[in-house]
Amino acid sequence: MKNENKENYRQLLIDKIEGLVEQREVTIGTIKTTYLLCGNGKPVIFLHGAGAGAVTWYPSINIISKNFQVVAPDIVGYGESDKPDAPYNRSYFSKWLKDFMKELKISKAHIVGLSQGGAIALQFAIDNAEMVNKLVLVNAAGLGAKVSFWPLIGTIWMNSFPSSMANRFNS
């Protein structure tokens, strides 16, 4: 029953895509990658975040597929793609994306990455700049910089005192 609910949820989201969307599979080596394909034109590859799958992009697929060919894979280890015993690091995913694009005969694409997909997209762009037309990172993970706590402390401090403007409306 649990697997059936997962498949129904996935299909419900796929059904929300307005254009003609195809769910396809490609096997590279021994690893199956499932992906959504929709629209025509220059390719845009959407890479989802951790814990998700390609279907989470359905609102964006609706809009972007009107002018571009959208390719939204379930990243290896997620969704309907295989979950091999692999290192699952940025280098691994960068190679996977390169092989995936070659298998689909995509020599160059716009790459959009969300969260973990952003980290993968960035590593891919570093490793394979010639295959990237435009790179869009959305709330990208794993960029390596540690976040300082000072901006957080400043925000808390600033929000703990009402502004003079706010006081004018409370009088």
Coordinates of N, CA and C in Angstrom, one line a residue:
M1 N 0.8 -1.2 0.0 CA 0.0 0.0 0.0 C 0.9 1.3 0.0
K2 N 1.9 1.3 0.8 CA 2.8 2.4 0.9 C 3.4 2.8 -0.5
N3 N 3.9 1.8 -1.2 CA 4.5 2.0 -2.6 C 3.4 2.5 -3.5
E4 N 2.2 2.0 -3.4 CA 1.1 2.4 -4.3 C 0.8 3.9 -4.0
N5 N 0.8 4.3 -2.8 CA 0.5 5.7 -2.5 C 1.6 6.6 -3.1
K6 N 2.9 6.2 -3.0 CA 4.0 6.9 -3.6 C 3.8 7.1 -5.1
E7 N 3.4 6.0 -5.7 CA 3.2 6.1 -7.2 C 2.0 7.0 -7.5
N8 N 1.0 6.9 -6.7 CA -0.2 7.7 -7.0 C 0.2 9.2 -6.8
Y9 N 0.9 9.5 -5.8 CA 1.4 10.9 -5.5 C 2.2 11.4 -6.7
R10 N 3.1 10.6 -7.1 CA 4.0 11.0 -8.3 C 3.1 11.2 -9.5
Q11 N 2.2 10.3 -9.8 CA 1.3 10.5 -10.9 C 0.4 11.7 -10.8
L12 N -0.1 12.0 -9.6 CA -0.9 13.2 -9.4 C -0.1 14.5 -9.8
L13 N 1.2 14.5 -9.4 CA 2.0 15.7 -9.7 C 2.3 15.7 -11.2
I14 N 2.6 14.6 -11.8 CA 2.8 14.5 -13.3 C 1.6 15.0 -14.0
D15 N 0.4 14.6 -13.5 CA -0.8 15.0 -14.2 C -1.1 16.5 -14.1
K16 N -0.4 17.2 -13.2 CA -0.5 18.7 -13.1 C 0.3 19.4 -14.1
I17 N 1.1 18.7 -14.8 CA 1.9 19.4 -15.9 C 1.0 19.5 -17.1
E18 N 0.9 20.7 -17.6 CA -0.1 21.0 -18.6 C 0.4 20.5 -20.0
G19 N 1.6 20.5 -20.3 CA 2.1 20.1 -21.6 C 2.1 18.5 -21.7
L20 N 2.5 18.1 -22.9 CA 2.6 16.6 -23.1 C 3.9 16.2 -22.4
V21 N 3.8 15.5 -21.3 CA 5.0 15.1 -20.5 C 5.2 13.6 -20.6
E22 N 6.4 13.2 -20.9 CA 6.7 11.8 -21.0 C 7.6 11.4 -19.8
Q23 N 7.3 10.3 -19.2 CA 8.2 9.7 -18.2 C 9.0 8.6 -18.9
R24 N 10.4 8.8 -18.9 CA 11.2 7.9 -19.6 C 12.3 7.4 -18.7
E25 N 13.0 6.4 -19.2 CA 14.1 5.8 -18.5 C 15.3 5.6 -19.4
V26 N 16.5 5.7 -18.9 CA 17.7 5.5 -19.6 C 18.6 4.7 -18.7
T27 N 19.3 3.8 -19.2 CA 20.3 3.0 -18.4 C 21.7 3.3 -18.9
I28 N 22.5 3.8 -18.0 CA 23.9 4.1 -18.2 C 24.8 3.2 -17.4
G29 N 25.5 2.3 -18.1 CA 26.2 1.2 -17.4 C 25.1 0.3 -16.9
T30 N 25.1 0.2 -15.5 CA 24.0 -0.6 -14.9 C 23.0 0.2 -14.1
I31 N 23.1 1.5 -14.3 CA 22.2 2.4 -13.4 C 21.1 3.0 -14.3
K32 N 19.9 2.7 -13.8 CA 18.7 3.3 -14.5 C 18.4 4.7 -13.9
T33 N 18.2 5.6 -14.8 CA 17.8 7.0 -14.4 C 16.4 7.2 -15.0
T34 N 15.4 7.6 -14.2 CA 14.1 7.9 -14.7 C 14.1 9.4 -14.8
Y35 N 13.4 9.9 -15.9 CA 13.3 11.4 -16.0 C 12.0 11.8 -16.7
L36 N 11.7 13.0 -16.5 CA 10.5 13.6 -17.2 C 11.0 14.4 -18.4
L37 N 10.3 14.4 -19.5 CA 10.6 15.1 -20.7 C 9.4 15.9 -21.2
C38 N 9.5 17.2 -21.4 CA 8.4 18.0 -21.8 C 8.8 19.2 -22.6
G39 N 8.1 19.5 -23.7 CA 8.4 20.7 -24.4 C 9.4 20.5 -25.5
N40 N 9.7 21.6 -26.3 CA 10.6 21.6 -27.4 C 11.5 22.8 -27.3
G41 N 12.7 22.8 -27.9 CA 13.6 23.9 -27.9 C 14.9 23.5 -27.3
K42 N 15.6 24.6 -26.8 CA 16.9 24.3 -26.2 C 16.6 23.6 -24.9
P43 N 17.5 22.7 -24.5 CA 17.2 21.9 -23.3 C 17.5 22.7 -22.0
V44 N 16.7 22.5 -21.0 CA 16.8 23.0 -19.6 C 16.8 21.7 -18.7
I45 N 17.8 21.5 -18.0 CA 17.8 20.3 -17.1 C 17.5 20.8 -15.6
F46 N 16.5 20.3 -15.0 CA 16.1 20.6 -13.6 C 16.7 19.5 -12.7
L47 N 17.5 19.9 -11.7 CA 18.0 19.0 -10.7 C 17.3 19.3 -9.4
H48 N 16.6 18.3 -8.9 CA 15.8 18.5 -7.6 C 16.7 18.5 -6.4
G49 N 16.2 18.8 -5.2 CA 16.9 18.7 -4.0 C 16.8 17.3 -3.4
A50 N 17.5 17.2 -2.2 CA 17.5 15.9 -1.5 C 16.1 15.5 -1.0
G51 N 15.8 14.3 -1.0 CA 14.6 13.8 -0.5 C 13.4 14.0 -1.4
A52 N 13.7 14.5 -2.6 CA 12.6 14.8 -3.5 C 12.8 14.0 -4.8
G53 N 12.1 14.4 -5.8 CA 12.2 13.8 -7.1 C 11.9 14.8 -8.2
A54 N 12.0 14.4 -9.4 CA 11.8 15.3 -10.5 C 10.4 16.0 -10.5
V55 N 9.4 15.2 -10.0 CA 8.0 15.8 -10.0 C 7.9 17.0 -9.2
T56 N 8.8 17.3 -8.3 CA 8.6 18.5 -7.5 C 8.8 19.8 -8.3
W57 N 9.3 19.6 -9.5 CA 9.5 20.8 -10.5 C 8.2 21.0 -11.3
Y58 N 7.1 20.3 -11.0 CA 5.9 20.4 -11.9 C 5.5 21.9 -12.2
P59 N 5.5 22.8 -11.2 CA 5.0 24.2 -11.6 C 6.0 24.8 -12.6
S60 N 7.3 24.6 -12.4 CA 8.3 25.2 -13.3 C 8.2 24.5 -14.7
I61 N 8.0 23.2 -14.7 CA 7.9 22.5 -16.0 C 6.8 23.1 -16.8
N62 N 5.6 23.4 -16.2 CA 4.5 24.0 -16.9 C 4.9 25.3 -17.6
I63 N 5.7 26.1 -17.0 CA 6.0 27.4 -17.6 C 7.2 27.3 -18.6
I64 N 8.2 26.7 -18.2 CA 9.5 26.6 -19.0 C 9.3 25.8 -20.2
S65 N 8.5 24.7 -20.1 CA 8.3 23.8 -21.3 C 7.6 24.5 -22.5
K66 N 7.0 25.6 -22.2 CA 6.4 26.3 -23.4 C 7.4 26.9 -24.4
N67 N 8.6 27.1 -23.9 CA 9.6 27.6 -24.8 C 10.9 26.8 -24.9
F68 N 11.0 25.8 -24.0 CA 12.3 25.0 -23.9 C 11.9 23.5 -23.8
Q69 N 12.9 22.7 -24.1 CA 12.7 21.3 -23.8 C 13.2 21.0 -22.3
V70 N 12.3 20.6 -21.5 CA 12.6 20.4 -20.1 C 13.0 18.9 -19.9
V71 N 14.1 18.7 -19.2 CA 14.5 17.4 -18.9 C 14.7 17.4 -17.3
A72 N 13.9 16.6 -16.6 CA 13.9 16.6 -15.2 C 14.2 15.2 -14.7
P73 N 15.4 14.9 -14.4 CA 15.7 13.5 -13.9 C 15.4 13.3 -12.5
D74 N 15.1 12.1 -12.1 CA 15.2 11.7 -10.7 C 16.7 11.4 -10.5
I75 N 17.3 12.2 -9.7 CA 18.8 12.0 -9.5 C 19.0 10.6 -9.0
V76 N 20.1 10.0 -9.4 CA 20.4 8.7 -8.9 C 20.3 8.7 -7.4
G77 N 19.6 7.7 -6.8 CA 19.4 7.6 -5.4 C 18.1 8.1 -4.9
Y78 N 17.3 8.7 -5.8 CA 16.0 9.4 -5.5 C 14.9 8.9 -6.5
G79 N 13.7 9.1 -6.1 CA 12.6 8.9 -6.9 C 12.6 7.5 -7.5
E80 N 12.3 7.4 -8.8 CA 12.2 6.1 -9.5 C 13.6 5.7 -10.1
S81 N 14.6 6.5 -9.9 CA 15.9 6.1 -10.4 C 16.6 5.0 -9.5
D82 N 17.5 4.3 -10.0 CA 18.2 3.3 -9.2 C 18.9 3.9 -8.0
K83 N 19.1 3.1 -7.0 CA 19.8 3.6 -5.8 C 21.0 2.7 -5.5
P84 N 22.1 2.8 -6.3 CA 23.2 1.9 -6.2 C 24.0 2.2 -5.0
D85 N 24.9 1.3 -4.6 CA 25.8 1.5 -3.5 C 27.0 2.3 -4.1
A86 N 26.9 3.6 -3.9 CA 27.9 4.5 -4.5 C 28.2 5.6 -3.5
P87 N 29.3 6.4 -3.8 CA 29.7 7.4 -2.8 C 28.7 8.6 -2.6
Y88 N 27.8 8.9 -3.6 CA 26.9 10.0 -3.5 C 27.5 11.3 -3.1
N89 N 28.6 11.6 -3.7 CA 29.2 12.9 -3.5 C 29.1 13.8 -4.7
R90 N 29.6 15.0 -4.7 CA 29.4 15.9 -5.8 C 30.1 15.4 -7.1
S91 N 31.3 14.8 -6.9 CA 32.1 14.3 -8.0 C 31.3 13.1 -8.7
Y92 N 30.7 12.3 -7.9 CA 29.9 11.2 -8.4 C 28.7 11.7 -9.2
F93 N 28.0 12.6 -8.7 CA 26.8 13.2 -9.3 C 27.2 14.0 -10.6
S94 N 28.3 14.6 -10.6 CA 28.8 15.4 -11.7 C 29.1 14.4 -12.9
K95 N 29.7 13.3 -12.6 CA 30.0 12.3 -13.6 C 28.7 11.7 -14.1
W96 N 27.8 11.4 -13.2 CA 26.5 10.9 -13.6 C 25.7 11.8 -14.5
L97 N 25.7 13.1 -14.2 CA 25.0 14.1 -15.1 C 25.7 14.2 -16.4
K98 N 27.0 14.1 -16.5 CA 27.7 14.2 -17.8 C 27.3 13.0 -18.6
D99 N 27.3 11.8 -18.0 CA 26.9 10.6 -18.7 C 25.4 10.6 -19.1
F100 N 24.6 11.1 -18.3 CA 23.2 11.2 -18.6 C 22.9 12.1 -19.8
M101 N 23.6 13.3 -19.8 CA 23.4 14.2 -20.9 C 24.0 13.6 -22.2
K102 N 25.1 12.9 -22.1 CA 25.7 12.2 -23.3 C 24.7 11.2 -23.9
E103 N 24.1 10.4 -23.0 CA 23.2 9.4 -23.4 C 22.0 10.0 -24.1
L104 N 21.5 11.1 -23.6 CA 20.4 11.8 -24.2 C 20.8 12.7 -25.4
K105 N 22.1 12.6 -25.8 CA 22.6 13.4 -26.9 C 22.4 14.9 -26.7
I106 N 22.6 15.4 -25.4 CA 22.5 16.8 -25.1 C 24.0 17.3 -24.9
S107 N 24.4 18.1 -25.8 CA 25.8 18.5 -25.8 C 26.0 19.8 -24.9
K108 N 24.9 20.5 -24.7 CA 25.0 21.8 -23.9 C 23.5 22.1 -23.5
A109 N 23.4 22.5 -22.2 CA 22.1 22.8 -21.7 C 22.1 23.9 -20.6
H110 N 21.0 24.5 -20.4 CA 20.8 25.3 -19.2 C 20.6 24.4 -18.1
I111 N 21.2 24.6 -17.0 CA 21.1 23.7 -15.8 C 20.5 24.5 -14.6
V112 N 19.5 24.0 -14.0 CA 18.8 24.6 -12.9 C 18.9 23.6 -11.7
G113 N 19.5 24.0 -10.6 CA 19.6 23.1 -9.5 C 19.1 23.7 -8.2
L114 N 18.3 23.0 -7.5 CA 17.7 23.4 -6.2 C 18.3 22.6 -5.1
S115 N 18.8 23.3 -4.1 CA 19.3 22.7 -2.9 C 20.5 21.7 -3.2
Q116 N 20.3 20.4 -3.0 CA 21.4 19.5 -3.3 C 21.6 19.5 -4.8
G117 N 20.5 19.6 -5.6 CA 20.7 19.7 -7.0 C 21.5 20.9 -7.5
G118 N 21.5 22.0 -6.7 CA 22.3 23.2 -6.9 C 23.8 22.9 -6.7
A119 N 24.1 22.1 -5.7 CA 25.5 21.7 -5.4 C 26.0 20.8 -6.5
I120 N 25.1 19.9 -7.0 CA 25.5 19.0 -8.1 C 25.7 19.9 -9.4
A121 N 24.8 20.8 -9.7 CA 24.9 21.7 -10.8 C 26.2 22.5 -10.8
L122 N 26.5 23.0 -9.7 CA 27.7 23.8 -9.6 C 29.0 23.0 -9.8
Q123 N 29.0 21.8 -9.2 CA 30.2 20.9 -9.5 C 30.3 20.5 -10.9
F124 N 29.1 20.2 -11.5 CA 29.0 19.9 -12.9 C 29.6 21.0 -13.8
A125 N 29.2 22.3 -13.5 CA 29.6 23.4 -14.3 C 31.1 23.6 -14.1
I126 N 31.7 23.4 -12.9 CA 33.1 23.5 -12.7 C 33.8 22.4 -13.6
D127 N 33.3 21.2 -13.5 CA 33.9 20.1 -14.2 C 33.7 20.1 -15.7
N128 N 32.6 20.6 -16.2 CA 32.2 20.5 -17.6 C 31.6 21.8 -18.1
A129 N 32.3 22.9 -18.0 CA 31.9 24.2 -18.4 C 31.4 24.3 -19.8
E130 N 32.0 23.5 -20.7 CA 31.6 23.5 -22.1 C 30.2 22.9 -22.3
M131 N 29.7 22.2 -21.3 CA 28.3 21.6 -21.5 C 27.2 22.5 -20.9
V132 N 27.6 23.6 -20.3 CA 26.6 24.5 -19.6 C 26.4 25.7 -20.3
N133 N 25.2 26.0 -20.7 CA 24.8 27.3 -21.4 C 24.6 28.3 -20.3
K134 N 23.6 28.1 -19.4 CA 23.4 29.0 -18.3 C 23.3 28.1 -17.0
L135 N 23.7 28.7 -15.9 CA 23.6 28.0 -14.6 C 22.7 28.8 -13.7
V136 N 21.7 28.1 -13.1 CA 20.8 28.8 -12.2 C 20.8 27.9 -10.9
L137 N 21.3 28.5 -9.8 CA 21.3 27.9 -8.5 C 20.2 28.5 -7.6
V138 N 19.4 27.6 -7.1 CA 18.3 28.0 -6.3 C 18.5 27.4 -4.9
N139 N 18.8 28.3 -3.9 CA 19.0 27.8 -2.5 C 20.0 26.7 -2.5
A140 N 21.1 26.8 -3.2 CA 22.1 25.7 -3.4 C 22.7 25.3 -2.1
A141 N 22.9 24.0 -1.9 CA 23.5 23.5 -0.8 C 25.0 23.2 -1.0
G142 N 25.7 23.0 0.0 CA 27.1 22.5 -0.1 C 28.1 23.5 -0.8
L143 N 27.9 24.8 -0.6 CA 28.8 25.7 -1.3 C 30.1 25.9 -0.4
G144 N 30.1 25.3 0.8 CA 31.3 25.3 1.5 C 31.6 26.4 2.5
A145 N 30.9 27.5 2.4 CA 31.2 28.6 3.3 C 30.4 28.4 4.6
K146 N 31.1 28.6 5.7 CA 30.4 28.5 7.0 C 29.7 29.9 7.2
V147 N 28.5 29.7 7.7 CA 27.6 30.9 8.0 C 28.0 31.5 9.3
S148 N 28.3 32.8 9.4 CA 28.7 33.5 10.6 C 27.4 33.7 11.4
F149 N 27.6 33.7 12.7 CA 26.4 33.9 13.6 C 26.1 35.4 13.8
W150 N 27.0 36.3 13.4 CA 26.9 37.7 13.7 C 25.6 38.3 12.9
P151 N 25.4 37.9 11.7 CA 24.2 38.5 11.1 C 22.9 38.0 11.8
L152 N 22.9 36.8 12.3 CA 21.8 36.3 13.1 C 21.6 37.1 14.3
I153 N 22.7 37.3 15.1 CA 22.7 38.1 16.3 C 22.2 39.5 16.0
G154 N 22.7 40.1 14.9 CA 22.2 41.4 14.5 C 20.7 41.5 14.2
T155 N 20.2 40.5 13.5 CA 18.8 40.4 13.2 C 18.0 40.3 14.5
I156 N 18.4 39.4 15.4 CA 17.7 39.3 16.7 C 17.7 40.6 17.4
W157 N 18.8 41.2 17.5 CA 18.9 42.5 18.2 C 18.1 43.6 17.6
M158 N 18.1 43.7 16.3 CA 17.3 44.7 15.6 C 15.8 44.5 15.8
N159 N 15.4 43.2 15.8 CA 14.0 42.9 15.9 C 13.5 42.9 17.3
S160 N 14.4 43.0 18.3 CA 14.0 43.1 19.7 C 13.6 44.5 20.1
F161 N 13.9 45.5 19.3 CA 13.5 46.9 19.7 C 12.6 47.4 18.6
P162 N 11.4 47.9 19.0 CA 10.5 48.4 18.0 C 11.1 49.7 17.4
S163 N 10.8 49.8 16.1 CA 11.4 51.0 15.4 C 10.5 52.2 15.8
S164 N 11.1 53.4 15.6 CA 10.4 54.6 15.9 C 9.1 54.7 15.0
M165 N 9.2 54.2 13.8 CA 8.1 54.2 12.8 C 7.0 53.3 13.4
A166 N 7.3 52.2 13.9 CA 6.3 51.3 14.5 C 5.7 52.0 15.7
N167 N 6.5 52.6 16.5 CA 5.9 53.3 17.7 C 4.9 54.4 17.4
R168 N 5.1 55.1 16.2 CA 4.2 56.1 15.8 C 2.8 55.6 15.6
F169 N 2.7 54.3 15.1 CA 1.4 53.8 14.9 C 0.8 53.2 16.1
N170 N 1.6 52.9 17.1 CA 1.1 52.3 18.4 C 0.6 53.4 19.3
S171 N 0.8 54.7 19.1 CA 0.5 55.7 20.0 C -1.0 56.1 19.9

